[in-house]
Each structure stands twice: as C-alpha cells, then as structure tokens.
PDB file of C-alpha atoms in Angstrom:
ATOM      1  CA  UNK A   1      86.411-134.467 106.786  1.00  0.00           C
ATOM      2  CA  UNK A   2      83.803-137.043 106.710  1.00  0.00           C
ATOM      3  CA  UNK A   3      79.905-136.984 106.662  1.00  0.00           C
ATOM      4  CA  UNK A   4      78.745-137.993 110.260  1.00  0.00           C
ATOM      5  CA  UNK A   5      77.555-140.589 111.029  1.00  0.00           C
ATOM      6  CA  UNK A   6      76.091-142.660 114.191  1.00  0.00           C
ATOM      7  CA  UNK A   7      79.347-143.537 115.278  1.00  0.00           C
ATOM      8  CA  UNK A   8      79.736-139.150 115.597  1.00  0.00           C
ATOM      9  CA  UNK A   9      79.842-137.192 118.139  1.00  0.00           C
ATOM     10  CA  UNK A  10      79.956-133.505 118.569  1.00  0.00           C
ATOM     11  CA  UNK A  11      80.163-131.424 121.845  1.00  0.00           C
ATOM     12  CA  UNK A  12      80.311-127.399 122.302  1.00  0.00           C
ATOM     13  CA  UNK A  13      84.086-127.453 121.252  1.00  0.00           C
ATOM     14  CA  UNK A  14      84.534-130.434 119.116  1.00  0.00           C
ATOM     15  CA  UNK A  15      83.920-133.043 116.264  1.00  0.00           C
ATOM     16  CA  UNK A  16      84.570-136.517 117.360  1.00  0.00           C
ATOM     17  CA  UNK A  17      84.243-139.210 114.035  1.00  0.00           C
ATOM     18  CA  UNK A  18      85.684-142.642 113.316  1.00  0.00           C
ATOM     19  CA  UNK A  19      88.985-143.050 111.600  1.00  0.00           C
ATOM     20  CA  UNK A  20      89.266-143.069 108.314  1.00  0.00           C
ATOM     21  CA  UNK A  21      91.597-143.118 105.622  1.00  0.00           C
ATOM     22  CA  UNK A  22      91.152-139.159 105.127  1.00  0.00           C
ATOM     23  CA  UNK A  23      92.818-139.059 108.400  1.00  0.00           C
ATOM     24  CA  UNK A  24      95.977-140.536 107.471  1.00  0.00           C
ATOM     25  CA  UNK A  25      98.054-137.345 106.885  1.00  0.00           C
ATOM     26  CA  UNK A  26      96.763-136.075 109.982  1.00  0.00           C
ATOM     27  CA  UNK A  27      97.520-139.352 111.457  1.00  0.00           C
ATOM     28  CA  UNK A  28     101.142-140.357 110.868  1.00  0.00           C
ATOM     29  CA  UNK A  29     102.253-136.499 111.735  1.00  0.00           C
ATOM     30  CA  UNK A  30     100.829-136.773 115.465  1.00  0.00           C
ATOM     31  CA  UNK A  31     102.192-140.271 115.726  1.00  0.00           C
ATOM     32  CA  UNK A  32     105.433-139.988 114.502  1.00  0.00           C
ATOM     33  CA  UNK A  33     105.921-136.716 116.923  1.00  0.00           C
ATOM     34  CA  UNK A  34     107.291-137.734 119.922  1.00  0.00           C
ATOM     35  CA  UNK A  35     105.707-134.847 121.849  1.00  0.00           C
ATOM     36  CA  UNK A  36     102.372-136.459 121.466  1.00  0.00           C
ATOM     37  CA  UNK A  37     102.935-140.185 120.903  1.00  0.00           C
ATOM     38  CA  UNK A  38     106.378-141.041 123.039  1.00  0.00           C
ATOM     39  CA  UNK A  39     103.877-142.518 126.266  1.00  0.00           C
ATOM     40  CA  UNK A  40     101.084-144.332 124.375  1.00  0.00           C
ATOM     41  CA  UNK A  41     101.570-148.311 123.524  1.00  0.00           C
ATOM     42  CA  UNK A  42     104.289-149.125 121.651  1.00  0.00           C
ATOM     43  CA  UNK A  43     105.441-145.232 121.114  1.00  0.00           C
ATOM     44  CA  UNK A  44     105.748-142.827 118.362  1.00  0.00           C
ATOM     45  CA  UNK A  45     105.351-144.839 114.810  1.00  0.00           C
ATOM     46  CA  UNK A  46     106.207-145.098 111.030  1.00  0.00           C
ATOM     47  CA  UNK A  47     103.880-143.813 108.091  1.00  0.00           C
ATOM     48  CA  UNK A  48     103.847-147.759 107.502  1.00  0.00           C
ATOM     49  CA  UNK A  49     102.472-148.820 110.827  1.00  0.00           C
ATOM     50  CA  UNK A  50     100.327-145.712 111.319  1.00  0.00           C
ATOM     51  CA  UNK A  51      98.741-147.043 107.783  1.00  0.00           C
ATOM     52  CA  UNK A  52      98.434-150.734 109.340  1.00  0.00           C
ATOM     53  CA  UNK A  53      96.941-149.159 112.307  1.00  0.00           C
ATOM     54  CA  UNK A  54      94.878-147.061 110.760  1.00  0.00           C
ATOM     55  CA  UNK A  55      93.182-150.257 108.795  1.00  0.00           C
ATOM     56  CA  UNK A  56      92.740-151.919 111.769  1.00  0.00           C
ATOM     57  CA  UNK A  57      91.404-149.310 113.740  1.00  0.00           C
ATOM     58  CA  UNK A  58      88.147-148.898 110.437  1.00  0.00           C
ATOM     59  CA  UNK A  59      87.818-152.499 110.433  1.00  0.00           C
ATOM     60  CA  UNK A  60      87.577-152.389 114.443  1.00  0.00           C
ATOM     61  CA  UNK A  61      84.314-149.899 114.108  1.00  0.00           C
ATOM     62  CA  UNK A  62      82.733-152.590 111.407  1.00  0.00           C
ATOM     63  CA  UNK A  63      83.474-156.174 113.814  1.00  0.00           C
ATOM     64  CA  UNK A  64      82.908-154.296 117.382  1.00  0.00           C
ATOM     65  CA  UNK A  65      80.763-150.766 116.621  1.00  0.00           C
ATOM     66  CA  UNK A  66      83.748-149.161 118.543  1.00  0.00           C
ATOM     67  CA  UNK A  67      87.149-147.657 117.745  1.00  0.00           C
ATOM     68  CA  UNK A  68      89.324-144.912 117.744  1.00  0.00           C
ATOM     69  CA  UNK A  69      87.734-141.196 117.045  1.00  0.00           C
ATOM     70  CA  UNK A  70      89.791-138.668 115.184  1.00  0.00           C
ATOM     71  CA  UNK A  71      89.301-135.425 117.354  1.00  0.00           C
ATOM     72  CA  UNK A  72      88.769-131.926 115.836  1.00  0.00           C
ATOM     73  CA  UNK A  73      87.464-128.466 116.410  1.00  0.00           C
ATOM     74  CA  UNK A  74      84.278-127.584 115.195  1.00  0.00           C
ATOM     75  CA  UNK A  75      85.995-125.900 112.669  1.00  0.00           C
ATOM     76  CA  UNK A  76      87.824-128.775 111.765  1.00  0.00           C
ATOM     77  CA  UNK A  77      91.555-128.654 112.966  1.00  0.00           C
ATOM     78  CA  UNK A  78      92.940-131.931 113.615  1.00  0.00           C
ATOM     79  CA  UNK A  79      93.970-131.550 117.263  1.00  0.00           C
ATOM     80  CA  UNK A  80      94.234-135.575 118.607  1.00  0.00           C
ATOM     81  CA  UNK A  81      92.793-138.616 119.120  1.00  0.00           C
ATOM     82  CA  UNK A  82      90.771-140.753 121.242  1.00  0.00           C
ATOM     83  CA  UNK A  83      88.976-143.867 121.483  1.00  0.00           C
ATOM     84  CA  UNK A  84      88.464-147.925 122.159  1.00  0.00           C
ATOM     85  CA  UNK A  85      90.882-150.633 121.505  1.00  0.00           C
ATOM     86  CA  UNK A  86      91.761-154.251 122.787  1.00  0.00           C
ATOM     87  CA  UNK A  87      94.425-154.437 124.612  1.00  0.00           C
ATOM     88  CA  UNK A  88      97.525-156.797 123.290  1.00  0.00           C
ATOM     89  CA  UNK A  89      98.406-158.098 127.031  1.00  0.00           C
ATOM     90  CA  UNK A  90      94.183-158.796 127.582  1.00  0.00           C
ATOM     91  CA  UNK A  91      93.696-156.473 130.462  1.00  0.00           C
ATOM     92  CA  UNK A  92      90.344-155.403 128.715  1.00  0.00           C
ATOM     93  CA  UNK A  93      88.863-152.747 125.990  1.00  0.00           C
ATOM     94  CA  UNK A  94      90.828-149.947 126.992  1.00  0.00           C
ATOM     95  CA  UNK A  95      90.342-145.846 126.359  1.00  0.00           C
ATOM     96  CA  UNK A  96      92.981-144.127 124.804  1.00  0.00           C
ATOM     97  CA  UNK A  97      93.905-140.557 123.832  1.00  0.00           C
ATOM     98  CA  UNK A  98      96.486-138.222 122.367  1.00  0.00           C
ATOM     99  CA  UNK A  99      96.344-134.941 121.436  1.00  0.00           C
ATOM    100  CA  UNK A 100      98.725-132.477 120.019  1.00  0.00           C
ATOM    101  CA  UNK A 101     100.680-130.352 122.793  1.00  0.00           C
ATOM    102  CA  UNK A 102      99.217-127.147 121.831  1.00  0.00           C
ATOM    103  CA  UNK A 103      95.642-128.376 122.288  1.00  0.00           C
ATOM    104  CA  UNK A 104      96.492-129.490 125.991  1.00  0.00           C
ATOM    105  CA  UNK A 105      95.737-128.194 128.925  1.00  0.00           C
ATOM    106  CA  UNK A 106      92.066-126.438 128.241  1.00  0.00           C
ATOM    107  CA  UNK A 107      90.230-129.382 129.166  1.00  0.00           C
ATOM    108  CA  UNK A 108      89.649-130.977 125.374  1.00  0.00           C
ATOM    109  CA  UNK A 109      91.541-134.479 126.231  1.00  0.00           C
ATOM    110  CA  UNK A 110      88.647-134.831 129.226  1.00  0.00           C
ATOM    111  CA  UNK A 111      85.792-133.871 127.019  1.00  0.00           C
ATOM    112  CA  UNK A 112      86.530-136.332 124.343  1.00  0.00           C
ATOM    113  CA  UNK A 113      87.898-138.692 126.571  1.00  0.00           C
ATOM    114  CA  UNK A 114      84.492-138.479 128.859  1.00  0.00           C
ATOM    115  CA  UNK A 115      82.052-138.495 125.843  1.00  0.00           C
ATOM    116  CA  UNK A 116      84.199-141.825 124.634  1.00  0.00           C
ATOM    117  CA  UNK A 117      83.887-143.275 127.512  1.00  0.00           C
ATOM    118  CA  UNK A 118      80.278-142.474 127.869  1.00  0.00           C
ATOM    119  CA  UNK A 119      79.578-144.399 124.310  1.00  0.00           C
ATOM    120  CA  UNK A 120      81.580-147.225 125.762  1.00  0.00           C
ATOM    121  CA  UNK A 121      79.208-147.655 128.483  1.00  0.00           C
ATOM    122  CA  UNK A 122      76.072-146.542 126.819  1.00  0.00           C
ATOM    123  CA  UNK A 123      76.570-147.176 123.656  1.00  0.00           C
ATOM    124  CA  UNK A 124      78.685-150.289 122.752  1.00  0.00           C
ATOM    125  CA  UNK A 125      77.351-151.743 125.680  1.00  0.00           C
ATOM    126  CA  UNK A 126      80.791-152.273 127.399  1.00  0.00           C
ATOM    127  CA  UNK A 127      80.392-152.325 131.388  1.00  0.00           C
ATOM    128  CA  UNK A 128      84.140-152.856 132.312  1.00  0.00           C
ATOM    129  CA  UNK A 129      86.931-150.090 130.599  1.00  0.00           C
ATOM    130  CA  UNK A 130      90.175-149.564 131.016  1.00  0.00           C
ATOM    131  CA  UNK A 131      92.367-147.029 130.880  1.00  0.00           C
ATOM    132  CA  UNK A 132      96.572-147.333 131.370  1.00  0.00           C
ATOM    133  CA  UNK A 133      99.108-144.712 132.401  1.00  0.00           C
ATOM    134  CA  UNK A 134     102.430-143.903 133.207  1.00  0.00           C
ATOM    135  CA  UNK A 135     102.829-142.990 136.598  1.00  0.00           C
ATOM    136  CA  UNK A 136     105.061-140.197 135.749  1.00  0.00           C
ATOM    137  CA  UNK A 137     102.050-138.855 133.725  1.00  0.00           C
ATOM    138  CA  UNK A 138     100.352-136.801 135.793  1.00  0.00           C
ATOM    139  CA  UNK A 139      98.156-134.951 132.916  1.00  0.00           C
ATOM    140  CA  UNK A 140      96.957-138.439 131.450  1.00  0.00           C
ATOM    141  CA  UNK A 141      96.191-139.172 135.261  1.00  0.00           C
ATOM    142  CA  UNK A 142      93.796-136.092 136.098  1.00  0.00           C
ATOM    143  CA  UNK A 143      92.109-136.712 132.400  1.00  0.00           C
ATOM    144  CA  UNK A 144      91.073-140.022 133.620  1.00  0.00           C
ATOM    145  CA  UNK A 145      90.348-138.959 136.745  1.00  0.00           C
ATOM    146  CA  UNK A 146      88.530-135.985 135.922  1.00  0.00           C
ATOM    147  CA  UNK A 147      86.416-138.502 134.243  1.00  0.00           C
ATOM    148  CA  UNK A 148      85.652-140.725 136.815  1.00  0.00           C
ATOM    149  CA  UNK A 149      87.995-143.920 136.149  1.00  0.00           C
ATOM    150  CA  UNK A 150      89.436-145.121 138.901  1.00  0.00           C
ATOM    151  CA  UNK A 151      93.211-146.306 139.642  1.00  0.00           C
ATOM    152  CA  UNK A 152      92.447-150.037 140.136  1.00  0.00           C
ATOM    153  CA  UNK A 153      96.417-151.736 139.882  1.00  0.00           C
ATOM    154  CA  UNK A 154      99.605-150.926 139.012  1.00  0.00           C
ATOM    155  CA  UNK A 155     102.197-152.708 136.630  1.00  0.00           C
ATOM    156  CA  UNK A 156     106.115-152.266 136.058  1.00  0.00           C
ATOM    157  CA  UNK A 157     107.276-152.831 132.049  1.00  0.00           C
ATOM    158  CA  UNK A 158     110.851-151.901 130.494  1.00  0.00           C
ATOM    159  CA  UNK A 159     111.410-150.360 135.091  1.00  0.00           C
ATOM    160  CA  UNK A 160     108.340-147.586 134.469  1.00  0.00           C
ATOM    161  CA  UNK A 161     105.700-147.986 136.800  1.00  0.00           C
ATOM    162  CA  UNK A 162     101.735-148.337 134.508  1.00  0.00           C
ATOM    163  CA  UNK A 163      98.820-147.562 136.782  1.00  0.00           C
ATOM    164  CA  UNK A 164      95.603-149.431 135.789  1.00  0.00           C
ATOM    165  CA  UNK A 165      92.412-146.942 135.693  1.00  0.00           C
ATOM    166  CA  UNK A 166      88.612-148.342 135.631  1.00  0.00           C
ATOM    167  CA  UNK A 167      85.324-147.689 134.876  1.00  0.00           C
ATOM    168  CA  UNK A 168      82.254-150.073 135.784  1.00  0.00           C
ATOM    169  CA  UNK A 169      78.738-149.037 135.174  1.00  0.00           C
ATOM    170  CA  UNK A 170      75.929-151.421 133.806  1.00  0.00           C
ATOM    171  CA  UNK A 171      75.440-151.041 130.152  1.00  0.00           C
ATOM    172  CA  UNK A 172      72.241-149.383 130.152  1.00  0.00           C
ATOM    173  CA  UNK A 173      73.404-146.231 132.414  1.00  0.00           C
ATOM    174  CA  UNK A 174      75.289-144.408 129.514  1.00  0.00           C
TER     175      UNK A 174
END
C-alpha cells in the first residue's frame, strides 16, 4: 500500500491511489481472470502485458496527472480498478473499471467510478469523457448511468454491439 498522495482519493468505503508497481500481484490476478477482465479492451492478459501496462499506466499519471486508480477497502483489500486512459481507436480519454465479482453489486464500481470521473472533470481539467460498453453488459451500463454519462453512439467490433457513454461539463464544475 502506498503513502497518499494528491492523486488519492478516499470515500466512506474505499481507498482510491495511482498504480504502482506494489500493485502488480494484485494486478495480473484480476486481469488474467476472465470473470473480471473478459469485457474490458483487449480482454483478460499475461503477467507480461499486465507489467507493460502497468508501466504505462505510472508514466500516464507523470505526462497527463491522470491514470488508472487501484481500488481498495479502507482496510486495504484489493477489490478492482478504475480510472483514465486514451483510447487506441481516438474516441477520447475514456473511464474504465473492473472489479472483482465478489465486490459487485453493492454499489463500489459507481462510487469509484463517480469520484473518477469527478477528478476528470474537476481535476485534470478534462470537459469531454468517455466511457465504452458492451451492450450485453447491463451492470457496466447502470454504473455509468448511475453516474450520469450518457449513451451518446453505438459501434459493432468482432459482431458485438459497443455503446458509447459521455460526460460534458466545463472544467471548472468538478
């Protein structure tokens, strides 16, 4: 567990800090598990890539003040992820979460999912986010719309349908 820092964030249920390499256990279980990694972008991963990833995601805070948040209890069980990344296919800066399958369905994916998305706009200074989801995923849906994104397009890739969430504020209205 690290010190916290500015890029922190705590709420009455959880610890929210950047990425780091003490994470990398943690890490490369959750995204190798197909129960929590099979939807995101580019699917369930290797110890290798999750290490690439993982470097990219700490050098991400350091060049944009923004990246992915490992996500814990206050007592400090690992139970997901969430954060900010860029998009390969340039739709945008785009929010992102998994969490392990035993820590869904109490509401924790929407409160670290809102407070991200609150830094985006308040914080980093980002007035346009993204979010993208299968359409088949209707839990990843009500997370995003529980936290007032938007469904703004839709998409087919490899025949599965990708709905397009939003949020727009102006920077300054965190």
């Amino acid at each position: 567990m690290t010190a916290l820092s500015a890029w922190s964030m705590v709420t009455g249920r959880l610890r929210m800090t950047p990425v780091g390499y003490w994470d990398l256990r943690d890490l490369v279980a959750l995204k190798g598990d197909p129960r929590a990694f099979a939807q995101m972008l580019g699917g369930v991963r290797g110890p290798v890539q999750v290490a690439e990833e993982l470097a990219q995601d700490i050098q991400d805070w350091g060049r944009f003040g923004y990246g992915m948040w490992s996500v814990r209890a206050l007592r400090g069980k690992f139970l997901g992820v969430t954060g900010l990344m860029h998009r390969p296919d340039g739709r945008g800066v785009a929010l992102r979460f998994a969490f392990w399958p035993e820590a869904r369905g109490v509401g924790l994916a929407s409160e670290a999912a809102g407070m991200a998305l609150n830094y985006a706009h308040g914080v980093a200074g980002l007035s346009r986010v993204i979010a993208v989801a299968r359409e088949d995923n209707f839990a990843s849906r009500m997370v995003l719309g529980s936290i007032g994104m938007a469904e703004v397009e839709r998409f087919s890739r490899e025949g599965i349908i990708r709905l397009v969430y939003q949020s727009v504020r102006s920077p300054s209205a965190g």
